[in-house]
Amino acid sequence: MSLLGRAAVAPRALSHRELVELLTWPDAEELFSAAYAVKCREIGRVVSFRGLVEFGNVCEKNCYYCGIRKGNGKVHRYRMEADEIVREAELAFKAGYGSLVLQSGELTGEANAVFVEDVLRRIHAFCGDEFGVTISLGEQPEETYRCWREAGAHRYLLRIETSNPALYAKLHPADHSWERRRDCLRALRRCGYQVGSGVMAGLPGQTTDDLASDIEFFESEDLDMIGMGPYIPHADTPLGKDAPWTPELRKKHLELGLRMIAATRLYLHDVNIAAATALQALDPEGREKGLLAGANVVMPNVTETRYRADYQLYAGKPCLDENATLCRGCLERRISAIGETILWNKRGDSLHWAKR
Ligand code: 5AD
Ligand code: SF4
Ligand code: FES
């Protein structure tokens, strides 16, 4: 049987070399359709929506690639009030999004922990457990993770960014620690979250071996959800300021992002995989392409339009002028056009997690 056929039949049974072979499969379309077939068989021809609220762009960290890093003085900083976050969550719930993602820059400290706890309790009081609440708020002490879990969060996203500690060290200042981040993923598991992580594809210095190891990392950490996207240089960052960015490179990063989705689906089978918005920054049909390469989750932005321009991690972020209603209609059309059905009013839990 061919490698694609074997990967589709038996989950989690490929060698490192075989993962590399998938990632460099000569016929990309063939790779994507094999992964899409696995997605349809395991999950169905359905897509889950998560309403995304980017509630603040103040960040204590200084990742060399990110547009809202602390050291970028050009960013106008904002932080939404608790009332406003809760209101947007309620709107997303009533609009039929089965779940929500609350994301912001990384802030530690007691005041922030209490603020988030209050927001989560209020959302939970209104929406209950039928509404999936995901948070993506960076590295925190385990007791903070536990407190937020008890306040109503079900899932947590924390990208490892790369599974290669040496590459991680080149992309971050010395006080950012790969090991601490990995340990956070384990703490999240202990606290009872559905745990999601992911990486960027196309980072400077990243090899195909690194990408294959990233997929092995998803397996060894037993992750429930994967969010990956192409790396896109941002001009106001140390990594992006002199980076070449040609149409050929855009195309290459887009394809790498799609190949990572496909190879991850072919290897892991039953996890939730998001078609990252960064794909759409590189191609107007990037997210549809992500779905057709094996992803099953899309995160429409429901953040109030006036904040969107200030939350730019990378160049070319889409939907800056649209509002939640426009994005909803737009995505609904795009998804029906590829023959997929949206799971309205469903949490869309990771199958891998449900089997646990
Ligand atoms: N290009 C693509 N993705 C980026 N992120 C941050 N900066 C960039 C960039 N320049 C991603 C990181 C982070 C997530 C919130 O956004 O993976 O975890
Ligand atoms: Fe902050 Fe996350 Fe950007 Fe790093 S990637 S600077 S932690 S928002
Ligand atoms: Fe925002 Fe298409 S998803 S306008």
Short mmCIF file of C-alpha atoms and ligand atoms in Angstrom, two decimals:
data_model
loop_
_atom_site.label_atom_id
_atom_site.label_comp_id
_atom_site.label_asym_id
_atom_site.label_seq_id
_atom_site.Cartn_x
_atom_site.Cartn_y
_atom_site.Cartn_z
CA MET A 1 0.00 0.00 0.00
CA SER A 2 1.23 3.53 -0.69
CA LEU A 3 2.33 5.74 2.19
CA LEU A 4 -0.81 7.90 1.84
CA GLY A 5 -2.99 4.77 2.00
CA ARG A 6 -1.20 3.41 5.06
CA ALA A 7 -1.34 6.74 6.86
CA ALA A 8 -5.08 6.94 6.24
CA VAL A 9 -5.71 3.47 7.67
CA ALA A 10 -3.58 3.43 10.82
CA PRO A 11 -3.30 6.52 13.04
CA ARG A 12 -0.05 7.47 14.72
CA ALA A 13 1.96 4.78 12.97
CA LEU A 14 4.48 6.63 10.80
CA SER A 15 8.22 7.01 11.27
CA HIS A 16 9.98 10.36 11.30
CA ARG A 17 11.22 9.70 7.76
CA GLU A 18 7.69 8.95 6.60
CA LEU A 19 6.41 12.21 8.08
CA VAL A 20 9.14 14.02 6.15
CA GLU A 21 8.00 12.16 3.05
CA LEU A 22 4.43 13.34 3.59
CA LEU A 23 5.53 16.93 4.13
CA THR A 24 7.49 16.87 0.88
CA TRP A 25 4.98 14.78 -1.08
CA PRO A 26 5.55 15.71 -4.75
CA ASP A 27 1.87 16.12 -5.62
CA ALA A 28 0.49 18.55 -3.03
CA GLU A 29 -3.11 18.15 -4.21
CA GLU A 30 -2.89 14.40 -3.75
CA LEU A 31 -1.60 14.90 -0.21
CA PHE A 32 -4.41 17.37 0.59
CA SER A 33 -7.16 15.10 -0.75
CA ALA A 34 -5.87 12.11 1.20
CA ALA A 35 -5.97 14.20 4.39
CA TYR A 36 -9.40 15.61 3.55
CA ALA A 37 -10.74 12.07 3.09
CA VAL A 38 -9.51 11.16 6.59
CA LYS A 39 -11.12 14.29 8.01
CA CYS A 40 -14.46 13.46 6.33
CA ARG A 41 -14.39 9.87 7.53
CA GLU A 42 -13.44 10.72 11.13
CA ILE A 43 -15.41 13.92 11.67
CA GLY A 44 -17.80 14.29 8.72
CA ARG A 45 -18.19 16.99 6.10
CA VAL A 46 -18.70 19.52 8.88
CA VAL A 47 -16.91 22.57 10.24
CA SER A 48 -16.99 23.94 13.79
CA PHE A 49 -16.97 27.68 14.40
CA ARG A 50 -15.31 29.47 17.29
CA GLY A 51 -16.10 33.14 17.73
CA LEU A 52 -12.77 34.86 18.37
CA VAL A 53 -12.58 37.82 20.78
CA GLU A 54 -9.19 39.55 20.85
CA PHE A 55 -9.83 41.39 24.07
CA GLY A 56 -6.50 43.11 24.63
CA ASN A 57 -3.14 43.63 22.96
CA VAL A 58 -1.01 44.47 25.98
CA CYS A 59 1.70 41.82 26.21
CA GLU A 60 4.53 41.32 28.69
CA LYS A 61 6.52 39.28 26.21
CA ASN A 62 8.84 40.13 23.40
CA CYS A 63 8.72 37.32 20.85
CA TYR A 64 10.90 38.48 17.94
CA TYR A 65 8.25 37.72 15.29
CA CYS A 66 5.09 39.18 16.81
CA GLY A 67 3.58 42.56 15.96
CA ILE A 68 2.17 43.20 19.45
CA ARG A 69 5.39 42.36 21.31
CA LYS A 70 6.09 44.62 24.26
CA GLY A 71 9.00 46.29 22.46
CA ASN A 72 6.87 47.53 19.56
CA GLY A 73 6.24 51.17 20.46
CA LYS A 74 4.13 51.80 17.36
CA VAL A 75 1.15 49.81 18.59
CA HIS A 76 -1.80 51.58 20.16
CA ARG A 77 -2.57 49.41 23.18
CA TYR A 78 -6.10 48.54 24.29
CA ARG A 79 -7.84 46.33 26.76
CA MET A 80 -11.59 45.74 26.62
CA GLU A 81 -13.69 46.17 29.77
CA ALA A 82 -15.13 43.04 31.35
CA ASP A 83 -18.68 44.13 30.44
CA GLU A 84 -17.71 44.45 26.80
CA ILE A 85 -16.06 41.02 26.64
CA VAL A 86 -19.07 39.39 28.28
CA ARG A 87 -21.40 41.18 25.89
CA GLU A 88 -19.47 39.96 22.83
CA ALA A 89 -19.49 36.42 24.22
CA GLU A 90 -23.25 36.54 24.70
CA LEU A 91 -23.73 37.86 21.17
CA ALA A 92 -21.60 35.05 19.76
CA PHE A 93 -23.61 32.51 21.78
CA LYS A 94 -26.94 33.90 20.58
CA ALA A 95 -25.67 34.04 16.99
CA GLY A 96 -25.21 30.26 17.11
CA TYR A 97 -21.45 29.97 17.47
CA GLY A 98 -21.13 26.84 19.56
CA SER A 99 -17.99 28.12 21.17
CA LEU A 100 -15.78 31.06 21.88
CA VAL A 101 -12.07 31.82 21.98
CA LEU A 102 -10.87 34.58 24.27
CA GLN A 103 -7.38 35.71 23.36
CA SER A 104 -5.10 38.53 24.45
CA GLY A 105 -1.44 39.33 24.87
CA GLU A 106 0.22 37.59 27.79
CA LEU A 107 -0.30 39.21 31.17
CA THR A 108 0.54 37.63 34.49
CA GLY A 109 -0.27 38.78 38.00
CA GLU A 110 -3.12 38.58 40.43
CA ALA A 111 -5.19 41.45 39.04
CA ASN A 112 -5.29 39.89 35.58
CA ALA A 113 -6.09 36.43 36.96
CA VAL A 114 -9.05 37.84 38.90
CA PHE A 115 -10.24 39.90 35.92
CA VAL A 116 -10.29 36.85 33.65
CA GLU A 117 -11.90 34.69 36.34
CA ASP A 118 -14.74 37.21 36.69
CA VAL A 119 -15.29 37.34 32.92
CA LEU A 120 -15.36 33.54 32.69
CA ARG A 121 -17.85 33.22 35.56
CA ARG A 122 -20.17 35.72 33.97
CA ILE A 123 -20.02 34.03 30.57
CA HIS A 124 -20.63 30.66 32.18
CA ALA A 125 -23.60 31.98 34.18
CA PHE A 126 -25.20 33.18 30.94
CA CYS A 127 -24.25 30.43 28.46
CA GLY A 128 -23.64 27.34 30.62
CA ASP A 129 -21.62 24.32 29.54
CA GLU A 130 -23.32 23.94 26.17
CA PHE A 131 -21.14 26.84 25.00
CA GLY A 132 -17.50 25.81 24.63
CA VAL A 133 -15.14 28.38 26.12
CA THR A 134 -11.53 28.36 24.99
CA ILE A 135 -8.91 30.69 26.37
CA SER A 136 -5.54 31.58 24.93
CA LEU A 137 -3.76 33.71 27.51
CA GLY A 138 -0.21 32.46 27.51
CA GLU A 139 1.99 31.00 30.22
CA GLN A 140 0.50 31.15 33.70
CA PRO A 141 1.04 29.52 37.10
CA GLU A 142 -0.78 26.22 37.45
CA GLU A 143 -3.08 27.64 40.12
CA THR A 144 -4.23 30.32 37.69
CA TYR A 145 -4.97 27.67 35.05
CA ARG A 146 -6.93 25.72 37.67
CA CYS A 147 -8.88 28.77 38.80
CA TRP A 148 -9.87 29.65 35.21
CA ARG A 149 -10.88 26.05 34.51
CA GLU A 150 -13.14 26.12 37.59
CA ALA A 151 -14.57 29.46 36.48
CA GLY A 152 -15.86 27.87 33.26
CA ALA A 153 -13.11 27.59 30.63
CA HIS A 154 -13.09 24.20 28.87
CA ARG A 155 -10.13 24.46 26.54
CA TYR A 156 -6.78 26.21 26.35
CA LEU A 157 -4.62 27.09 23.37
CA LEU A 158 -0.89 27.60 23.87
CA ARG A 159 1.27 27.23 20.81
CA ILE A 160 4.72 25.79 21.40
CA GLU A 161 5.68 27.77 18.23
CA THR A 162 8.36 25.19 17.36
CA SER A 163 9.21 21.84 18.94
CA ASN A 164 12.91 22.57 18.46
CA PRO A 165 14.26 24.27 21.64
CA ALA A 166 17.34 25.59 19.80
CA LEU A 167 15.17 27.25 17.14
CA TYR A 168 12.82 28.54 19.86
CA ALA A 169 15.82 30.19 21.53
CA LYS A 170 16.63 32.06 18.30
CA LEU A 171 13.10 33.44 18.03
CA HIS A 172 12.76 34.68 21.60
CA PRO A 173 14.72 36.69 24.15
CA ALA A 174 16.77 34.73 26.69
CA ASP A 175 14.13 34.97 29.44
CA HIS A 176 11.52 33.14 27.32
CA SER A 177 11.80 29.41 28.02
CA TRP A 178 10.78 26.54 25.74
CA GLU A 179 10.78 24.10 28.68
CA ARG A 180 8.52 26.32 30.76
CA ARG A 181 6.10 26.54 27.85
CA ARG A 182 6.09 22.76 27.41
CA ASP A 183 5.52 22.36 31.15
CA CYS A 184 2.54 24.73 30.88
CA LEU A 185 0.94 22.35 28.37
CA ARG A 186 1.33 19.54 30.91
CA ALA A 187 -0.10 21.69 33.70
CA LEU A 188 -3.12 22.49 31.52
CA ARG A 189 -3.71 18.78 31.04
CA ARG A 190 -3.56 18.20 34.81
CA CYS A 191 -6.14 20.95 35.29
CA GLY A 192 -8.61 19.13 33.02
CA TYR A 193 -8.56 21.30 29.91
CA GLN A 194 -8.85 20.12 26.33
CA VAL A 195 -5.36 21.15 25.37
CA GLY A 196 -4.38 22.75 22.09
CA SER A 197 -1.01 23.76 20.75
CA GLY A 198 0.66 24.35 17.44
CA VAL A 199 3.51 25.90 15.56
CA MET A 200 4.31 28.36 12.81
CA ALA A 201 5.47 26.99 9.47
CA GLY A 202 8.14 28.77 7.45
CA LEU A 203 10.16 30.22 10.33
CA PRO A 204 13.68 31.32 9.40
CA GLY A 205 16.07 28.44 10.04
CA GLN A 206 13.26 25.86 10.29
CA THR A 207 13.82 22.59 8.42
CA THR A 208 11.45 19.89 7.18
CA ASP A 209 12.87 17.70 9.95
CA ASP A 210 11.76 20.33 12.45
CA LEU A 211 8.23 20.27 11.00
CA ALA A 212 8.11 16.48 11.18
CA SER A 213 9.28 16.70 14.80
CA ASP A 214 6.53 19.26 15.46
CA ILE A 215 3.95 16.68 14.41
CA GLU A 216 5.64 14.08 16.61
CA PHE A 217 5.48 16.58 19.47
CA PHE A 218 1.70 16.90 18.99
CA GLU A 219 1.51 13.12 19.32
CA SER A 220 3.83 12.73 22.30
CA GLU A 221 2.08 15.51 24.25
CA ASP A 222 -1.25 13.84 23.38
CA LEU A 223 -2.82 17.11 22.24
CA ASP A 224 -6.53 17.45 21.52
CA MET A 225 -6.43 20.49 19.26
CA ILE A 226 -3.88 21.83 16.81
CA GLY A 227 -3.64 25.39 15.53
CA MET A 228 -0.94 26.04 12.97
CA GLY A 229 -0.33 28.77 10.52
CA PRO A 230 2.30 30.09 8.17
CA TYR A 231 4.85 32.53 9.59
CA ILE A 232 4.29 36.00 8.09
CA PRO A 233 6.93 38.69 8.68
CA HIS A 234 5.79 41.86 10.44
CA ALA A 235 7.82 44.96 9.53
CA ASP A 236 7.90 46.34 13.10
CA THR A 237 9.57 43.29 14.62
CA PRO A 238 13.23 42.24 14.88
CA LEU A 239 12.62 39.09 12.82
CA GLY A 240 10.45 40.70 10.18
CA LYS A 241 12.02 44.12 9.62
CA ASP A 242 14.53 43.15 6.94
CA ALA A 243 12.91 39.92 5.89
CA PRO A 244 12.46 39.39 2.18
CA TRP A 245 8.78 38.90 1.39
CA THR A 246 8.15 38.13 -2.25
CA PRO A 247 5.07 36.62 -3.91
CA GLU A 248 7.07 33.37 -4.21
CA LEU A 249 7.73 33.32 -0.46
CA ARG A 250 4.07 34.00 0.33
CA LYS A 251 3.13 31.07 -1.86
CA LYS A 252 5.75 28.87 -0.23
CA HIS A 253 4.61 29.70 3.32
CA LEU A 254 0.97 29.15 2.39
CA GLU A 255 1.79 25.75 0.96
CA LEU A 256 3.89 24.82 3.99
CA GLY A 257 0.99 25.74 6.26
CA LEU A 258 -1.37 23.56 4.22
CA ARG A 259 1.10 20.67 4.09
CA MET A 260 1.42 20.80 7.89
CA ILE A 261 -2.37 20.58 8.25
CA ALA A 262 -2.54 17.64 5.86
CA ALA A 263 0.36 15.70 7.38
CA THR A 264 -1.01 16.29 10.90
CA ARG A 265 -4.46 15.02 9.88
CA LEU A 266 -2.95 11.97 8.18
CA TYR A 267 -0.91 11.14 11.26
CA LEU A 268 -3.25 11.98 14.16
CA HIS A 269 -6.71 11.43 12.56
CA ASP A 270 -9.03 12.44 15.43
CA VAL A 271 -7.83 15.83 16.71
CA ASN A 272 -9.42 19.20 16.02
CA ILE A 273 -7.33 21.21 13.56
CA ALA A 274 -7.95 24.90 12.93
CA ALA A 275 -7.62 26.56 9.54
CA ALA A 276 -5.71 29.57 10.88
CA THR A 277 -6.60 33.09 9.88
CA ALA A 278 -2.95 33.58 8.86
CA LEU A 279 -3.71 31.31 5.88
CA GLN A 280 -6.26 33.82 4.71
CA ALA A 281 -3.73 36.64 5.06
CA LEU A 282 -1.73 34.91 2.32
CA ASP A 283 -4.61 33.87 0.06
CA PRO A 284 -8.24 35.07 -0.04
CA GLU A 285 -9.23 31.40 -0.07
CA GLY A 286 -6.62 30.32 2.46
CA ARG A 287 -9.07 29.04 5.08
CA GLU A 288 -11.12 27.05 2.57
CA LYS A 289 -7.87 25.53 1.35
CA GLY A 290 -7.03 24.69 4.97
CA LEU A 291 -10.38 22.90 5.36
CA LEU A 292 -9.80 20.98 2.14
CA ALA A 293 -6.37 19.94 3.44
CA GLY A 294 -7.86 18.39 6.59
CA ALA A 295 -8.73 21.16 9.06
CA ASN A 296 -12.19 21.16 10.70
CA VAL A 297 -12.30 24.38 12.74
CA VAL A 298 -12.55 28.02 11.70
CA MET A 299 -12.40 30.99 14.04
CA PRO A 300 -14.43 33.92 12.70
CA ASN A 301 -13.39 37.16 14.32
CA VAL A 302 -16.20 38.58 16.48
CA THR A 303 -14.09 41.33 18.07
CA GLU A 304 -15.65 44.74 17.68
CA THR A 305 -14.29 46.28 14.47
CA ARG A 306 -12.69 49.31 16.13
CA TYR A 307 -10.14 47.11 17.94
CA ARG A 308 -9.15 44.85 15.07
CA ALA A 309 -6.41 46.98 13.52
CA ASP A 310 -4.58 47.14 16.86
CA TYR A 311 -4.37 43.36 17.12
CA GLN A 312 -2.00 42.62 14.27
CA LEU A 313 0.45 39.86 15.02
CA TYR A 314 1.50 39.65 11.37
CA ALA A 315 1.11 41.73 8.21
CA GLY A 316 -2.02 41.52 6.09
CA LYS A 317 -4.51 40.41 8.75
CA PRO A 318 -7.89 39.96 7.03
CA CYS A 319 -11.31 41.35 8.07
CA LEU A 320 -10.01 44.60 9.58
CA ASP A 321 -13.04 46.59 8.42
CA GLU A 322 -15.68 43.89 8.64
CA ASN A 323 -17.89 43.31 11.66
CA ALA A 324 -19.03 40.03 13.21
CA THR A 325 -22.18 39.84 11.07
CA LEU A 326 -20.27 40.39 7.84
CA CYS A 327 -17.64 37.79 8.71
CA ARG A 328 -20.32 35.31 9.65
CA GLY A 329 -22.16 35.68 6.35
CA CYS A 330 -18.95 35.68 4.35
CA LEU A 331 -17.66 32.51 5.97
CA GLU A 332 -21.01 30.78 5.76
CA ARG A 333 -21.01 31.31 1.97
CA ARG A 334 -17.42 30.24 1.58
CA ILE A 335 -17.97 27.06 3.55
CA SER A 336 -21.17 26.06 1.77
CA ALA A 337 -19.36 26.68 -1.51
CA ILE A 338 -16.92 23.86 -0.74
CA GLY A 339 -19.75 21.51 0.27
CA GLU A 340 -19.19 21.57 4.02
CA THR A 341 -21.85 22.17 6.67
CA ILE A 342 -21.38 24.43 9.70
CA LEU A 343 -22.16 22.89 13.08
CA TRP A 344 -24.22 25.74 14.53
CA ASN A 345 -24.90 25.69 18.27
CA LYS A 346 -22.51 22.78 18.88
CA ARG A 347 -19.43 22.89 21.06
CA GLY A 348 -17.48 20.82 18.56
CA ASP A 349 -15.28 19.09 21.14
CA SER A 350 -12.15 17.31 20.00
CA LEU A 351 -12.97 13.66 19.23
CA HIS A 352 -9.59 12.70 20.57
CA TRP A 353 -10.53 14.27 23.89
CA ALA A 354 -13.98 12.66 23.93
CA LYS A 355 -12.39 9.21 23.56
CA ARG A 356 -10.15 9.76 26.58
N1 5AD B 1 3.23 35.23 11.73
C1 5AD B 1 2.38 34.20 11.95
N2 5AD B 1 1.90 33.88 13.17
C2 5AD B 1 2.28 34.65 14.21
N3 5AD B 1 2.00 34.58 15.53
C3 5AD B 1 2.62 35.58 16.16
N4 5AD B 1 3.33 36.33 15.28
C4 5AD B 1 3.15 35.75 14.06
C5 5AD B 1 3.64 36.03 12.75
N5 5AD B 1 4.47 37.06 12.51
C6 5AD B 1 1.20 33.50 16.10
C7 5AD B 1 1.98 32.76 17.18
C8 5AD B 1 1.14 32.94 18.42
C9 5AD B 1 -0.23 33.18 17.82
C10 5AD B 1 -1.18 33.86 18.75
O1 5AD B 1 0.04 33.98 16.70
O2 5AD B 1 2.05 31.38 16.83
O3 5AD B 1 1.14 31.83 19.28
FE1 SF4 B 2 2.90 38.29 23.23
FE2 SF4 B 2 1.94 36.04 22.08
FE3 SF4 B 2 2.91 38.04 20.58
FE4 SF4 B 2 4.62 36.55 22.02
S1 SF4 B 2 3.30 35.83 20.29
S2 SF4 B 2 4.62 38.81 21.88
S3 SF4 B 2 3.37 36.17 23.87
S4 SF4 B 2 1.08 38.12 21.90
FE1 FES B 3 -14.32 38.31 7.68
FE2 FES B 3 -14.77 37.06 5.19
S1 FES B 3 -14.42 36.20 7.17
S2 FES B 3 -15.00 39.19 5.81
#
